[in-house]
Amino acid sequence: MRGFWDHIAGLYDLSQAFNPRANQAMVQAVTQWVSPGCRVLDCGAGTGALSLAAAKKARFVLCTDLSPAMLAQAREKARREGVENIAFAERDLFSRPAARPFDG
């Protein structure tokens, strides 16, 4: 599974162009749901669009994905946008939970 996501990571964001209203609605929903100052864990974050949306209000976001290539794309987006309250970790959904608790 990891190989598939690594292979398409460079093209993944192009898929957002096919349904921009749905993608924008998801970003807006995340922005509304995140409480100011909370800690957010984003599992299966892909290229980080929702992690970056959460980071606008959260104190800290941990952006996780199985694919190192997807995380590289997310890191680059965060760098370009100047987002500093975010960290990245290669994890799958079945790995041990993070040691520090998250709010959402």
Coordinates of C-alpha atoms in Angstrom, one line a residue:
M1 CA 0.0 0.0 0.0
R2 CA 2.8 2.4 0.9
G3 CA 4.4 2.0 -2.6
F4 CA 1.1 3.1 -4.3
W5 CA 0.9 6.3 -2.2
D6 CA 4.6 7.0 -2.6
H7 CA 4.2 6.6 -6.4
I8 CA 1.3 9.1 -6.7
A9 CA 2.4 11.6 -4.1
G10 CA 3.7 14.1 -6.6
L11 CA 0.4 14.1 -8.5
Y12 CA -2.0 13.7 -5.6
D13 CA -2.9 17.4 -5.2
L14 CA -4.0 17.6 -8.8
S15 CA -7.0 15.5 -7.8
Q16 CA -8.3 18.5 -5.8
A17 CA -8.7 20.3 -9.1
F18 CA -11.5 17.9 -10.0
N19 CA -13.8 18.8 -7.1
P20 CA -12.6 22.1 -5.6
R21 CA -15.9 22.8 -3.9
A22 CA -15.7 19.6 -1.9
N23 CA -12.1 20.1 -1.0
Q24 CA -12.7 23.7 0.1
A25 CA -15.8 22.5 2.2
M26 CA -13.6 20.0 4.0
V27 CA -10.9 22.6 4.7
Q28 CA -13.6 25.0 6.0
A29 CA -15.2 22.3 8.2
V30 CA -11.8 21.4 9.8
T31 CA -11.2 25.1 10.5
Q32 CA -14.5 25.3 12.2
W33 CA -14.1 22.1 14.2
V34 CA -10.7 22.8 15.6
S35 CA -10.7 24.6 18.9
P36 CA -8.2 27.4 19.4
G37 CA -5.1 26.2 21.1
C38 CA -5.8 22.4 20.9
R39 CA -3.4 19.6 19.9
V40 CA -4.5 17.8 16.7
L41 CA -3.5 14.4 15.4
D42 CA -4.2 13.9 11.7
C43 CA -4.0 10.3 10.6
G44 CA -3.7 9.4 7.0
A45 CA -3.0 13.1 6.2
G46 CA -1.7 12.6 2.7
T47 CA -0.2 15.8 1.5
G48 CA -1.4 17.7 4.5
A49 CA -4.3 20.0 3.3
L50 CA -6.4 19.3 6.3
S51 CA -3.4 19.3 8.7
L52 CA -2.5 22.8 7.5
A53 CA -6.1 23.9 7.8
A54 CA -6.1 22.7 11.5
A55 CA -2.8 24.4 12.1
K56 CA -4.5 27.8 11.6
K57 CA -6.2 27.5 14.9
A58 CA -4.5 24.6 16.8
R59 CA -1.5 25.0 19.1
F60 CA 0.1 22.0 17.5
V61 CA -0.7 19.5 14.7
L62 CA 1.0 16.1 14.2
C63 CA 0.5 15.2 10.5
T64 CA 0.9 11.5 10.0
D65 CA 0.8 9.2 7.0
L66 CA 2.1 5.8 5.9
S67 CA 3.8 7.3 2.8
P68 CA 7.1 9.2 3.2
A69 CA 6.6 10.8 -0.2
M70 CA 3.1 12.2 0.9
L71 CA 4.7 13.6 4.0
A72 CA 7.4 15.2 2.0
Q73 CA 4.8 17.0 0.0
A74 CA 3.0 18.1 3.2
R75 CA 6.3 19.3 4.7
E76 CA 7.0 21.4 1.6
K77 CA 3.5 22.9 1.7
A78 CA 4.0 23.8 5.4
R79 CA 7.3 25.4 4.6
R80 CA 5.9 27.4 1.7
E81 CA 3.0 28.6 3.9
G82 CA 5.2 29.4 6.9
V83 CA 3.4 27.0 9.2
E84 CA 5.6 26.2 12.1
N85 CA 3.2 24.6 14.7
I86 CA 3.2 21.3 12.8
A87 CA 5.3 18.1 12.9
F88 CA 5.3 15.1 10.6
A89 CA 5.6 11.4 11.3
E90 CA 5.5 8.3 9.2
R91 CA 2.9 6.1 10.9
D92 CA 0.2 3.8 9.9
L93 CA -3.2 3.6 11.5
F94 CA -2.3 0.5 13.5
S95 CA 0.9 1.8 15.1
R96 CA 1.0 2.7 18.8
P97 CA -0.7 5.9 19.7
A98 CA 1.4 9.0 20.3
A99 CA 2.7 9.3 23.9
R100 CA 1.2 12.7 24.3
P101 CA -2.6 13.1 24.2
F102 CA -4.4 15.0 21.4
D103 CA -7.6 16.9 21.5
G104 CA -9.0 16.0 18.1

